Each structure stands twice: as C-alpha cells, then as structure tokens.
Short mmCIF file of C-alpha atoms in Angstrom, two decimals:
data_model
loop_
_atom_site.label_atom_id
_atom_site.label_comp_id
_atom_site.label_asym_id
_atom_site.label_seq_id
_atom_site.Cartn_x
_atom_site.Cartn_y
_atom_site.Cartn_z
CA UNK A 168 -14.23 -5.00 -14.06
CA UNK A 169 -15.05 -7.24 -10.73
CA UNK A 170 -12.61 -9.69 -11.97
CA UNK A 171 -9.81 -7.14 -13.24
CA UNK A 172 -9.96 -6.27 -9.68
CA UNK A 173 -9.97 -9.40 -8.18
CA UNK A 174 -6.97 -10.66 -10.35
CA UNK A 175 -5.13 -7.29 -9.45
CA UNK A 176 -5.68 -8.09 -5.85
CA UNK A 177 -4.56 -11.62 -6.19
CA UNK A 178 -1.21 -10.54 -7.99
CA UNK A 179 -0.21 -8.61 -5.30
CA UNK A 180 -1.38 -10.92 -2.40
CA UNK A 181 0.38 -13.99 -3.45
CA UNK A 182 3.28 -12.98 -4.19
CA UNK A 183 3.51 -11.43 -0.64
CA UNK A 184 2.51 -14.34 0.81
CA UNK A 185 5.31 -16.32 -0.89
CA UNK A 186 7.92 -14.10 -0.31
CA UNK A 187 7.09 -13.46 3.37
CA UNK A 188 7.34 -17.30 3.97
CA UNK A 189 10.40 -17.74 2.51
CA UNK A 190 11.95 -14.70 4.30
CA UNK A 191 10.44 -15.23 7.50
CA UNK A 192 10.57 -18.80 7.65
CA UNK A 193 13.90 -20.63 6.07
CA UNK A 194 14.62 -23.93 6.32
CA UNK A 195 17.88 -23.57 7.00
CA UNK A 196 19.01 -21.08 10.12
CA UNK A 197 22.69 -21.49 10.71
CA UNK A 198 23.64 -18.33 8.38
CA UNK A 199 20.88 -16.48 9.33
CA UNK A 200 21.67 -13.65 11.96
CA UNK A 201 18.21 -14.56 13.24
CA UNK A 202 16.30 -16.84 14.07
CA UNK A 203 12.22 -15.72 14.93
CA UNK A 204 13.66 -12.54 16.02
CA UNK A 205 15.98 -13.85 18.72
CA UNK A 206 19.76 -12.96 17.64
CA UNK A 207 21.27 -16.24 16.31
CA UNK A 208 24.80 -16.90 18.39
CA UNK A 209 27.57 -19.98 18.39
CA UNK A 210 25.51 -22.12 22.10
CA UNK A 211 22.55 -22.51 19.18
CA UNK A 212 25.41 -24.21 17.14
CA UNK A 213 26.49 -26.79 19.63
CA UNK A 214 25.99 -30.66 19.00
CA UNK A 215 22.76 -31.10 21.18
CA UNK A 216 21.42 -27.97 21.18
CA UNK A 217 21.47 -27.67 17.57
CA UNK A 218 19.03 -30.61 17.61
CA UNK A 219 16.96 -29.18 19.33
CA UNK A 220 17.02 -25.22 17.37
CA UNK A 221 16.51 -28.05 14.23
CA UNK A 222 13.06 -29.13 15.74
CA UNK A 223 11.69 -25.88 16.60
CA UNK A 224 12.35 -24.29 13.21
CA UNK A 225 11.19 -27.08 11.48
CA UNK A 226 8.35 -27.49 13.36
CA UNK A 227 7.34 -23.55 12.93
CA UNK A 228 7.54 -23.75 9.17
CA UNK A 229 5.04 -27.14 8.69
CA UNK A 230 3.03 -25.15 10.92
CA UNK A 231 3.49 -21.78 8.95
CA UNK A 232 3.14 -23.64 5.55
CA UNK A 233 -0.66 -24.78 6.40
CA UNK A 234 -1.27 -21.65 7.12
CA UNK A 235 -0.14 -19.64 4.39
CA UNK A 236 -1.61 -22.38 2.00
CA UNK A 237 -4.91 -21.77 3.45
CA UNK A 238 -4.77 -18.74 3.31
CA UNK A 239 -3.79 -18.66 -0.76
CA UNK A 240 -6.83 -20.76 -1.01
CA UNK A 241 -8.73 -18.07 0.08
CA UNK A 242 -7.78 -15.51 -1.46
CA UNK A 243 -8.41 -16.98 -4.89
CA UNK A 244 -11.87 -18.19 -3.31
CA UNK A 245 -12.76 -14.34 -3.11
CA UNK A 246 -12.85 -14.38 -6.82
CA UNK A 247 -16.46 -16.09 -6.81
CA UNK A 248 -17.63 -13.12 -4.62
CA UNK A 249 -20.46 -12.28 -6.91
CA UNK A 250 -20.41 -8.17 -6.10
CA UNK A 251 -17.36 -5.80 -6.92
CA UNK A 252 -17.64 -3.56 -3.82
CA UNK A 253 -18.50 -6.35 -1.70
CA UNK A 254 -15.36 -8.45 -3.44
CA UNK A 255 -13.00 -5.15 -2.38
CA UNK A 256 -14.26 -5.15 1.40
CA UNK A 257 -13.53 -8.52 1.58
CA UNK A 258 -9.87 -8.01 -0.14
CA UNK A 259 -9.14 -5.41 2.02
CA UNK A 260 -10.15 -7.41 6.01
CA UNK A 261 -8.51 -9.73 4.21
CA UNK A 262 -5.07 -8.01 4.49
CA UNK A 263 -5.38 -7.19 7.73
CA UNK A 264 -5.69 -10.68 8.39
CA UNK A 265 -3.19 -12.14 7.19
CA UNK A 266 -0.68 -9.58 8.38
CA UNK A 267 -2.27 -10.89 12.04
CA UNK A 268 -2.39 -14.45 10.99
CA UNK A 269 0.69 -14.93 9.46
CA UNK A 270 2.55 -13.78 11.97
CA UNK A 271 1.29 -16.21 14.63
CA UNK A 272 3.98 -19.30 13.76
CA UNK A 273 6.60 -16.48 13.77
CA UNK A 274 5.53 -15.02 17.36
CA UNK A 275 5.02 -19.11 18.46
CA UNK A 276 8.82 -19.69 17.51
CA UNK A 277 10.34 -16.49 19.21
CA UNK A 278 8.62 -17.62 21.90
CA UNK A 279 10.30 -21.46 22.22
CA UNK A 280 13.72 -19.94 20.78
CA UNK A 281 13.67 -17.26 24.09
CA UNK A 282 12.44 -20.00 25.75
CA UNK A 283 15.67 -22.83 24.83
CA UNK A 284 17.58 -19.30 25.46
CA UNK A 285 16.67 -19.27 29.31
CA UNK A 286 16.97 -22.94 29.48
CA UNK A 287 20.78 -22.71 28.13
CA UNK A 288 21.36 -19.75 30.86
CA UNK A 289 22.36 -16.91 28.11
CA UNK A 290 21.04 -13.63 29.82
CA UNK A 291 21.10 -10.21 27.87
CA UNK A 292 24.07 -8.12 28.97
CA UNK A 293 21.41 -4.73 28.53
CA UNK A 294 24.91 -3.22 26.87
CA UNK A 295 25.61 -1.62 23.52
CA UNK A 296 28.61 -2.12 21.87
CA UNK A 297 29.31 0.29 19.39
CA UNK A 298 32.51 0.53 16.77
CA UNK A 299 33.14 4.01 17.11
CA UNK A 300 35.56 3.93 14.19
CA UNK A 301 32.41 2.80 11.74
CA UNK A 302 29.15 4.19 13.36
CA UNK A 303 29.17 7.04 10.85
CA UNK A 304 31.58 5.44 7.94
CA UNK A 305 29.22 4.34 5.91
CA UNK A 306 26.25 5.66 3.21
CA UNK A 307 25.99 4.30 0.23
CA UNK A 308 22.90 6.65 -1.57
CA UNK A 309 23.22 7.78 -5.23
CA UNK A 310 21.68 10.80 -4.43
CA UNK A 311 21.73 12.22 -7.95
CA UNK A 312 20.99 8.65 -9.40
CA UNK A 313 17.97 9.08 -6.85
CA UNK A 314 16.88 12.39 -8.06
CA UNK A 315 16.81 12.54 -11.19
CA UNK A 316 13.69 10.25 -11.70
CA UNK A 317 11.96 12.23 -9.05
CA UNK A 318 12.58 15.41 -11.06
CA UNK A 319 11.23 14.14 -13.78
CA UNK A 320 8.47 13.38 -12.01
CA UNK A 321 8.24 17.53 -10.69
CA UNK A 322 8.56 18.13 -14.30
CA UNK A 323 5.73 15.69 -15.22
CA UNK A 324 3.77 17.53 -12.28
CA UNK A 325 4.06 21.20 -13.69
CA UNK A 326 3.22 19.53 -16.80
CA UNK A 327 -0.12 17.91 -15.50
CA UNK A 328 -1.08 21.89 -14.08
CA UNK A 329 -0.07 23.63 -17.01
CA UNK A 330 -2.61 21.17 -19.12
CA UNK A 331 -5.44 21.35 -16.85
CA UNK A 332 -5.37 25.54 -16.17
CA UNK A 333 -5.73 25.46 -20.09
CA UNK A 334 -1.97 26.57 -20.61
CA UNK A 335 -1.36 24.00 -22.81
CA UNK A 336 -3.47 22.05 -25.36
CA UNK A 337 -3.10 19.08 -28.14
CA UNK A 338 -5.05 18.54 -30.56
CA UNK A 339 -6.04 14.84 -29.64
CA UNK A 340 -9.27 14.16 -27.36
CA UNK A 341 -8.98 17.03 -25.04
CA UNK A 342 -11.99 15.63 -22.73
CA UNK A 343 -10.50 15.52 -19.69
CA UNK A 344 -8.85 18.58 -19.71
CA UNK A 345 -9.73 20.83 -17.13
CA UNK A 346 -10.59 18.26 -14.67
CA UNK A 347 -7.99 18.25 -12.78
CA UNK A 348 -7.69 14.63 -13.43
CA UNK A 349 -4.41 14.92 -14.63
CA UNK A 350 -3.07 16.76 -11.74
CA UNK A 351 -4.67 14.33 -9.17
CA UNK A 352 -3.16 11.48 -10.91
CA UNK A 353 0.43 12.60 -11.24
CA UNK A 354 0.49 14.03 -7.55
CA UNK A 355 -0.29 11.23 -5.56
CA UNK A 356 2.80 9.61 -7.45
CA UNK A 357 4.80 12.74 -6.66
CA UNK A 358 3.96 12.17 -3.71
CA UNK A 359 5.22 8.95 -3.43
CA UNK A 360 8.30 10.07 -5.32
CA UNK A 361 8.73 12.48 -1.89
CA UNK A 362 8.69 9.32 0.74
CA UNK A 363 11.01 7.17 -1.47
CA UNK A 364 13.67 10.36 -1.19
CA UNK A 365 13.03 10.87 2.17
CA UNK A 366 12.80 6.91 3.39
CA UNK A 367 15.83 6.61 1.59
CA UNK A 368 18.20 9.58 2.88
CA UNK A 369 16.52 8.46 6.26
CA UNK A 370 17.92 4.32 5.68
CA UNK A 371 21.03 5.53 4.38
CA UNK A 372 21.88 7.05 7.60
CA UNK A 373 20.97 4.75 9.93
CA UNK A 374 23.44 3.77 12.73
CA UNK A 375 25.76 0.85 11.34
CA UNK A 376 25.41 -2.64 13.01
CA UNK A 377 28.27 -3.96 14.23
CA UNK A 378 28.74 -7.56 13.55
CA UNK A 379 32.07 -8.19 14.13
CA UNK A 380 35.37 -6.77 16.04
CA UNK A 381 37.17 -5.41 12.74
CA UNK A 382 35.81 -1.79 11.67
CA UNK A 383 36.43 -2.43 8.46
CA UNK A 384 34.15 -5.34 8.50
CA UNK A 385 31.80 -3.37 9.84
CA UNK A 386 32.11 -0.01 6.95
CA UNK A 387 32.07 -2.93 4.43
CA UNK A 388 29.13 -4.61 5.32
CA UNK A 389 27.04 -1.98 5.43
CA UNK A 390 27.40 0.32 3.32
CA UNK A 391 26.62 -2.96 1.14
CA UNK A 392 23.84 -3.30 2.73
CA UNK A 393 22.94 0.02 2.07
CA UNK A 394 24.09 -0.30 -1.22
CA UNK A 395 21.59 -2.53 -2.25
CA UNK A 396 19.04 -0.27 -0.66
CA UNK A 397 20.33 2.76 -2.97
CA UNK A 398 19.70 0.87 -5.62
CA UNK A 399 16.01 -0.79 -5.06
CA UNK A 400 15.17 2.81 -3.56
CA UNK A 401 16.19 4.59 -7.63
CA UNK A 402 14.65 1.42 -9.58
CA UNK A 403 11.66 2.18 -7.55
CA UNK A 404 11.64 5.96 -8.51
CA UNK A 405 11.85 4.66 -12.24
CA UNK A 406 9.17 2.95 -12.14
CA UNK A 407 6.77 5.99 -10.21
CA UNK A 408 7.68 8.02 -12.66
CA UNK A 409 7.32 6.21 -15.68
CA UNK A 410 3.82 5.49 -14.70
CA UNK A 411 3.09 8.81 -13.69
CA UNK A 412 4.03 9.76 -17.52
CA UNK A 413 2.28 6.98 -18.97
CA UNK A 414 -0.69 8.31 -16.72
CA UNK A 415 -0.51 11.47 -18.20
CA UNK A 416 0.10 10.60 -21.52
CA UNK A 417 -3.09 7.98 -21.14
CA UNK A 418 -5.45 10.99 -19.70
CA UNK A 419 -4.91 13.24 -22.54
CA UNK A 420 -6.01 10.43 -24.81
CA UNK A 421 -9.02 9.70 -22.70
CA UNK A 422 -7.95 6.63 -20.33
CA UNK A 423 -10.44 4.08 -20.05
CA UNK A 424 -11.01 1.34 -17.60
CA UNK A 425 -9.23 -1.06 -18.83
CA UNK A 426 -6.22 0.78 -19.53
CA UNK A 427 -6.08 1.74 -15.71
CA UNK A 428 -6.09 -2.10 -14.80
CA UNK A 429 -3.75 -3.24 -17.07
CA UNK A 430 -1.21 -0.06 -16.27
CA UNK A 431 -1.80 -1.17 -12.28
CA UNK A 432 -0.85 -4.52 -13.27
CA UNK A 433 2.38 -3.96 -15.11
CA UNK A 434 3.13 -1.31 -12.11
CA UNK A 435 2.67 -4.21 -9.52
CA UNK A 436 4.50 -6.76 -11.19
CA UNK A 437 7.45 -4.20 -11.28
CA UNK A 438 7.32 -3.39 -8.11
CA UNK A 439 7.01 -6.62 -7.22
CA UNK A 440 9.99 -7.92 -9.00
CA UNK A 441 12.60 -5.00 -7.36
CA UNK A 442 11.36 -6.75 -4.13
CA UNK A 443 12.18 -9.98 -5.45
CA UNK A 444 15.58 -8.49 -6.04
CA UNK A 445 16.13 -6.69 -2.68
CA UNK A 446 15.77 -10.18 -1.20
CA UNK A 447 17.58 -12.06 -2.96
CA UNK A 448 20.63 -9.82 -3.02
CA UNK A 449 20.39 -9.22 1.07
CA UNK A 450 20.40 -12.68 1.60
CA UNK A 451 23.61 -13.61 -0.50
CA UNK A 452 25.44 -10.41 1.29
CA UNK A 453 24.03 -12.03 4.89
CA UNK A 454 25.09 -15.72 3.55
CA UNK A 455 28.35 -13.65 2.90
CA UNK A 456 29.48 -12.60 5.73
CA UNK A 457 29.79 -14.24 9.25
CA UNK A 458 27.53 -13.28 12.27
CA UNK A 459 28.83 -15.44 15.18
CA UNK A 460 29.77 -13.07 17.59
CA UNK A 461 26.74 -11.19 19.75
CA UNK A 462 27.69 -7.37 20.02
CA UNK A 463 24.18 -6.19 21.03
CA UNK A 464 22.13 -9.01 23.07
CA UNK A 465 18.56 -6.74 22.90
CA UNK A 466 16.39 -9.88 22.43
CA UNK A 467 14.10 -8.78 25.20
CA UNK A 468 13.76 -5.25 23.37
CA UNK A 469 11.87 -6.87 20.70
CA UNK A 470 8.66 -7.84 21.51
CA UNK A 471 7.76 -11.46 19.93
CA UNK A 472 10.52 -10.13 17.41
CA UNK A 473 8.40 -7.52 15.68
CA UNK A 474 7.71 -4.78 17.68
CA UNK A 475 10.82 -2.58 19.17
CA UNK A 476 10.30 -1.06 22.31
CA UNK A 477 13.57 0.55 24.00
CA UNK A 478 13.54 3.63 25.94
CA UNK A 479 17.11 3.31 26.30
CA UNK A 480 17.73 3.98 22.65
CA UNK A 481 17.17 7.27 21.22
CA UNK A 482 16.97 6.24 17.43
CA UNK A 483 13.29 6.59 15.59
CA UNK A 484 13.64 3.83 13.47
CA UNK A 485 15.52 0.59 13.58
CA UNK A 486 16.67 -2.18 10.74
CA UNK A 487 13.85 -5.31 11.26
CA UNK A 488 14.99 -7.99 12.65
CA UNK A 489 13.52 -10.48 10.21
CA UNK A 490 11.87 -9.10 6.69
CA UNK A 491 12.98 -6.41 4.79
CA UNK A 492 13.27 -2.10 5.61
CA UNK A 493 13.11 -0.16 9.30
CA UNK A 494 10.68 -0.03 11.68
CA UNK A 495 10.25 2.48 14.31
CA UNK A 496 10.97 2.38 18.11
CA UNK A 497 7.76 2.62 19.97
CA UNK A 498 9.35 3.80 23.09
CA UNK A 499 10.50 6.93 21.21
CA UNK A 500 8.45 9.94 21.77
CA UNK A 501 7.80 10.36 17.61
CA UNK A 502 7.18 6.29 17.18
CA UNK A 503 4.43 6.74 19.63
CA UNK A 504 2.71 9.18 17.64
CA UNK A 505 3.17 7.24 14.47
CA UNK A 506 2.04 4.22 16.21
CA UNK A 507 -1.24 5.74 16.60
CA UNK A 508 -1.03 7.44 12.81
CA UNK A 509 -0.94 3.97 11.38
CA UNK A 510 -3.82 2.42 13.90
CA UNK A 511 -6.06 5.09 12.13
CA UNK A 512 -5.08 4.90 8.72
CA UNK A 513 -5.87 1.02 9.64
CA UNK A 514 -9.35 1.17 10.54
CA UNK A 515 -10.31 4.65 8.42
CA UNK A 516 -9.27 2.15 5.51
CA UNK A 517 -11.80 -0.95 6.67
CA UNK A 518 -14.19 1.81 7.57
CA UNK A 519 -13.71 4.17 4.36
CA UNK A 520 -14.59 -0.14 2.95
CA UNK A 521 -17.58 -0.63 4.97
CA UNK A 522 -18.76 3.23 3.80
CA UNK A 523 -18.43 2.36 0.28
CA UNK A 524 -20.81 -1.37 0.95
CA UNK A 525 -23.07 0.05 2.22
CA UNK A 526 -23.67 3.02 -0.97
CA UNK A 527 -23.21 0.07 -3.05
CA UNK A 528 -26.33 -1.73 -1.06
CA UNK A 529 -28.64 1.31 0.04
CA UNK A 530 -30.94 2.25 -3.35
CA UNK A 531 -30.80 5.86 -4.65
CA UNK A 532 -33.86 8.00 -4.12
CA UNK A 533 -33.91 10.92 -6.41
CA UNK A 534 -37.39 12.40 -5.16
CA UNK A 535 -38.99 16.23 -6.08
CA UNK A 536 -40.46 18.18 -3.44
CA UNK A 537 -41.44 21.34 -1.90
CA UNK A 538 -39.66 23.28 -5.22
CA UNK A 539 -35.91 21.08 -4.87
CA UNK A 540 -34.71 17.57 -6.35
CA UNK A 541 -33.14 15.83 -3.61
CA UNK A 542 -30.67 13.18 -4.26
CA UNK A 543 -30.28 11.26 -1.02
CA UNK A 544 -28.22 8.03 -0.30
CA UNK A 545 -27.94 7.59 3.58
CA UNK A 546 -27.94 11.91 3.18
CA UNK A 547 -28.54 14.50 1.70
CA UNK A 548 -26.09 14.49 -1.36
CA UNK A 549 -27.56 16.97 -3.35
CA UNK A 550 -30.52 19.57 -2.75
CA UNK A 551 -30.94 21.44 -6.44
CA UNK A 552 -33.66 23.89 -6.27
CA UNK A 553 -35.69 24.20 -9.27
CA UNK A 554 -35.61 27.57 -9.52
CA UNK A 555 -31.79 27.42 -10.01
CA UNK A 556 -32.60 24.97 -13.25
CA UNK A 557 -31.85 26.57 -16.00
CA UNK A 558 -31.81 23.42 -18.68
CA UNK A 559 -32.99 19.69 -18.19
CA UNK A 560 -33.11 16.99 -20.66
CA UNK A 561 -33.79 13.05 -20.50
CA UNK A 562 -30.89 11.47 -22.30
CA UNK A 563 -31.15 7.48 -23.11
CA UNK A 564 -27.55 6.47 -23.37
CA UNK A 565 -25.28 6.76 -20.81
CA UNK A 566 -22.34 5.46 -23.10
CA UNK A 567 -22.48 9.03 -24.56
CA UNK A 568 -21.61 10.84 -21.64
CA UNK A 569 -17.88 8.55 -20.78
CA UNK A 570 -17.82 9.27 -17.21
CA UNK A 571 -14.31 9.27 -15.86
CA UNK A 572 -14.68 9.68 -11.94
CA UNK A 573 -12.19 12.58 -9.92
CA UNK A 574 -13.37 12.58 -6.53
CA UNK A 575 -16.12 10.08 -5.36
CA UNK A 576 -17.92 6.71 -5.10
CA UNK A 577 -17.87 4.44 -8.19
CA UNK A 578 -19.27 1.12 -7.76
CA UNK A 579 -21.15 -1.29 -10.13
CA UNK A 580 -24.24 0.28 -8.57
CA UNK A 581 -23.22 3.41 -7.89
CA UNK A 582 -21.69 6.85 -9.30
CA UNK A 583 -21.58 9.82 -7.11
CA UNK A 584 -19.20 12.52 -6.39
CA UNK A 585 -17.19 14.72 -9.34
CA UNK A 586 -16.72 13.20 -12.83
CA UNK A 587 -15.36 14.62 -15.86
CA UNK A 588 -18.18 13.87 -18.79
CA UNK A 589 -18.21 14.71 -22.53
CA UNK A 590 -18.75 18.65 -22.86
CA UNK A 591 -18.18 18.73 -19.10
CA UNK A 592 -15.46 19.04 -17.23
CA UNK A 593 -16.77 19.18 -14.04
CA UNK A 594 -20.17 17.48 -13.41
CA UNK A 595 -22.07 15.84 -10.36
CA UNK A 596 -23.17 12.70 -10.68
CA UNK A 597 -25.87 10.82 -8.61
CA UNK A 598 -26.71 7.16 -10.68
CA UNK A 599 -27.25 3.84 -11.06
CA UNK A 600 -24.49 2.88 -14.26
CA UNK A 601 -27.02 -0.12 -14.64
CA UNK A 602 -29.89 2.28 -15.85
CA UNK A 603 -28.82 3.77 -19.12
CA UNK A 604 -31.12 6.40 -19.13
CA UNK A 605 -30.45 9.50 -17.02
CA UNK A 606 -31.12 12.87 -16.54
CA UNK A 607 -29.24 16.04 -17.03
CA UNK A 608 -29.73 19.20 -15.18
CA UNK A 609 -27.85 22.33 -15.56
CA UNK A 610 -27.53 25.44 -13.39
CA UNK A 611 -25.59 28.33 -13.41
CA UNK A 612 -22.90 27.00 -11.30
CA UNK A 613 -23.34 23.07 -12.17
CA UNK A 614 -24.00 20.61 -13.74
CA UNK A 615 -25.80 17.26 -12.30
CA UNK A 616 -26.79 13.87 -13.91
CA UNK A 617 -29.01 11.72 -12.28
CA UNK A 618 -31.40 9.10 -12.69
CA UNK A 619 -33.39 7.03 -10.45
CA UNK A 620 -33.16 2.68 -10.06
CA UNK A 621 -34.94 1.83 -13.31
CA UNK A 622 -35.86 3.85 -16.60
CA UNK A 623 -39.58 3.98 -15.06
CA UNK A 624 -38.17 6.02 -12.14
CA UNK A 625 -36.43 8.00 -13.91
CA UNK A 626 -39.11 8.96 -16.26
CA UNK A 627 -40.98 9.55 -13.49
CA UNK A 628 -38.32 12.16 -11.85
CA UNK A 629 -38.13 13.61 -15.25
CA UNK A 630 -41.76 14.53 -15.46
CA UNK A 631 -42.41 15.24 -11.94
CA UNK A 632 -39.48 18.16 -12.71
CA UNK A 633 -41.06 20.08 -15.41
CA UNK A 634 -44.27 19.94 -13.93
CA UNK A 635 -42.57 22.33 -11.34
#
C-alpha cells in the first residue's frame, strides 16, 4: 500500500510541476499578455529593450528549470521512505514547498521586469478603463450542460442514504451496509459537485477585461475565454460523478484497498488531462488575439505578481495574472477572511500530518485496571468497563474480520476510530494490523476490537479480562 501511495502522490506532483513551468515560465514572451506578472506592452517590444526583456526571461527559466528538476528528483526520492505515514507527512511539507519554492524565479523576474519598467520611465496611470458597452456582454456557462452531471450526482446521493437506512438492499455482499460508508463517500463528491457549480456561475460572471478599443473584441474574447471555462468546469462534473457512482457501485460489492488506489488513479489522471486541455486551449485563444495596448496599468496592485491587493477595486475575486482560474482580492473585506480560512486549512493539514506520525510511532497500551480496559494512545481512547462486557472472545485472524475504516486513523501500525467489520456495521477499533490476533469485546451499545503490540500481549489482555 506504501508504494500505491507514493506512486499516487507522484502522479499528481509531476505533472503539476511540468505544467506550472511551462505556464509560468515560456520561452517565448512576445504573445504573452504577461510577462512575471507585469502587463506585457509595445516599449518591451522595442529593438534594445527587447534585448534586454530576452535576457531576463531567459535567465529566469535556466534558473527555474534547476529548480523544478530538483525538485522532481525529490519527489521520486520520497519513494524509498521506508514508513507509509511517515512517506505521507513528508508528501504533504512537501507541497507546501514547492508551492513556496517554485515560485521564487517567478517573484525574482517580476522583480527585474518592474525594475527595466522604472528604468524605461512607464509609470501606472492608477486608472481603469472600462468598455461599458462589454462589461456585462458576455457569459458563456452551459448551465444545464453543467447540471445535469451534478444531479446525477444528488440522485447518486439519495441513493447512497436510502442503502445505508436499510431502504434498499441487493442481494450481493451487503457488508457495508449500514455504515454509512456509502453516504460519506458520495457526499464529499457532492460536495465538490456544489463548488464546481458555484466556482463556475461565480467565473462566468466575472467583469470582462478589456484588451482592446473595439467592444466587440472585447464580448468576443471573453466569452471565449469563458467558453473554455464552461466547458473544463462540465467535463469536470463528469468525471465527480462518475466516480462517485463507481464508488457506490464498488461499496456495495465490498471495495477493497486496491480498488480505492487504482479508482484515485484513473480519477487523477482525468483530472489531470482536462487541465492539460484548459491550457492548451487558453493559450491558442491568447496566441489569438492581440494584447498591445495597456487599458489597466495595475502592475503595482499585484504584489510580486501573485497576490492582489487593491482597495480601490470592489471585486472578490480577480482572473490570475499568470496560471490558470481567479484569485481573490485581499484588500476586500471577504478576501481577508478567506485569506485567513486558507492559512488554517494550511497548517491544520501539516498538523492533522504530524497527528497522524506520531499514532503511527507511539505503541498502543491496552492495559486492565481498577474494573475498565483502557485503550490509550497519547489518551484516553477508550475506557470499557467490564461490567458493561457482555461477550469477549480471542480471535486469531484478523483477515476474517475485513476492516473497512469510516472515521479514523489507519496506518500500517495503526487502526483506530469507526470501521465497518464482517457482522458489524459499526465497530471500534484500537490495533496493531501487524498482530493478527485480536480481541473482541461486545457491549450493549458497542462493539470494540483490540489487541495489544504482539500476540503475547494480547494473550495477556485477554486473560487479565476474564479474570475480572
């Protein structure tokens, strides 16, 4: 499983890595509308300065190249990591990372091309011009192309509750049933199926850019730039909710392990080639049309070209300067807030990481005492008095039991939280998967397998039990 997960991770970091270099770093810059986040414009295009725009860029992407090949090197280094959790934490600082570290060639050349920009005198004129004619002209979205795949996905949703509140049954393996595994799987891609509709409706009516004097240069441009987003925004929605069936259809037959890798791997790949897509067909419309004229000189707005800050503007989000999609306007009351949202989510991801490390590397102790067993692991996870035990048996095969987790820890070391087990739909577990013997305890309310770090503990916790 270590290396499913390392070769899952790897097939969406590389990728990533090679399309943000090519986006963010082209060799050639006279089409482009910009150039490290500074607003490309016809003084760059002049016989000397050219020369010099030439050197910068080319300069930026030898020095971008090292880094991004370094940083490929690494990531298929992280394969040797020996431990699965260990492996993941890794994986995961390592995207943070590189979403610092790749950026540094990019903030290095904003800086020189602002630089050559006071050199050659060109101030920002702080004034919008807006083409009143086209501001609101044109949207693009298929809504009902849009919707229909979410729908389905509702559909597929009411389907998942109907199956596990025992409304519906099949005669195949019905072991999971119950759990509530179904409906956890299919809503968090509903819920992705929500932010696609509402990311989209939210792109689609975005302010136009205006790029040249004509209006209807303008209205054409973009809405075929939005055009394209329509579509990557419903070929996305396909592919949610064709996974989200294949999810359900995979639960009801008992998913296994590998089945979950291999389904995250097509689902990646997919994803990964719409993005591919959404690239390549922006950059032929940009190639397309011509961007000489400057109609909004806001250079100093973006800050080393990535982050917008304008109080001045009232808009939430803003088209990225470089890359693909919006980002949000930090000045603006809501971008503040989200600006801290995302911060958190940041570090509650390396820290939910670092949680799940250190389980993996603090032993179990399963100990039985003063009339309760006490499963502890940096707590108190369980307390089970042994009064409450109505049933307890020492079981020597954990195969038997097919633990499929539903809210938790699962590690190579470690399984603890709710898992759906054969003739259980809802058990606690507290073990080491590496010990295949384990105990099973049953109360009125619960059910609890557990076992200690080797079959000699476990006997041991077995014994000391019925003794009380």
């Amino acid at each position: 499983m270590k290396i499913e997960l390392g070769l899952m991770m790897l097939l969406c970091l590389l990728p990533f890595l090679v399309i943000m270099f090519l986006v963010l770093y082209p060799k050639k810059w006279r089409k482009r509308k910009y150039i490290f986040g500074v607003r490309n414009r016809d003084e760059f295009k002049t016989e000397e300065t050219e020369k010099s725009v030439d050197e910068i860029v080319q300069k930026i992407r030898r020095m971008a190249l090292v880094i991004y090949s370094a940083l490929s090197i690494l990531a298929v280094a992280m394969l040797l990591i020996p431990n699965q959790t260990l492996m993941l934490l890794f994986f995961t600082i390592y995207v943070f990372v590189i979403i610092f570290v790749c950026m540094l060639p990019y903030v290095k050349g904003n800086s020189e091309i602002k630089s050559l920009k006071r050199e050659l005198g060109i101030k920002a004129k702080g004034v919008k011009i807006a083409d009143l004619r086209s501001i609101n002209a044109s949207h693009a979205l298929n809504m009902p192309m849009l919707l229909i795949p979410n729908i389905l996905t509702v559909v597929c949703m009411i389907f998942a509750l109907l199956y596990d509140f025992n409304l519906i049954g099949f005669a195949a393996n019905n072991i999971l049933q119950g759990s509530y595994a179904a409906s956890i799987s299919v809503g968090s891609f509903l819920f992705v199926a929500v932010l696609f509709v509402m990311i989209a409706k939210m792109m689609d009516s975005m302010r136009n850019e205006v790029i040249s004097e004509e209006s209807d240069v303008n209205i054409n441009y973009n809405r075929a730039k939005k055009k394209i987003w329509s579509d990557t925004w419903i070929q996305l929605s396909w592919i949610n909710t064709i996974t989200a069936v294949v999810s359900i259809v995979a639960i009801m037959n008992y998913w296994t392990q590998s089945f979950i890798v291999a389904m995250s791997i097509t689902y990646i790949i997919a994803v990964i080639v719409v993005m591919v897509l959404l690239a390549r067909n922006t950059s032929l419309l940009n190639k397309s049309y011509d961007f000489k004229s400057v109609y909004d000189d806001d250079d100093d707005a973006w800050i080393y070209g990535l982050f917008y800050y304008n109080p001045s503007d009232k808009r939430l989000n803003v088209e990225k300067r470089d890359g693909m999609g919006t980002t949000i306007n930090m000045a603006h009351p809501v971008g503040k807030v989200f600006t801290v949202v995302i911060a958190l989510v940041m570090l509650g991801s390396v820290g939910s990481i670092i949680w799940a490390a250190a389980l993996d590397f603090t032993a179990l102790d399963v100990r039985v005492e003063n009339g309760y067993v006490i499963c502890h692991q940096l707590r108190d996870d369980y307390v089970i008095p042994i009064d409450e035990i109505k049933e307890v048996s020492l079981v020597d095969s954990i195969d038997e039991i097919k633990p499929v987790r539903i809210a938790g820890v699962q590690t190579e070391k470690v399984y603890k939280g709710q898992y759906s087990i054969v003739g259980e739909k809802k058990a606690k577990l507290f073990m080491n998967p590496k010990v295949d013997e384990y105990i099973k305890i049953k109360t009125d309310k619960t059910t609890y397998i557990i076992n200690g770090n080797s079959e000699t503990e476990t006997h041991d916790i077995f014994d000391a039990i019925e003794i009380q």
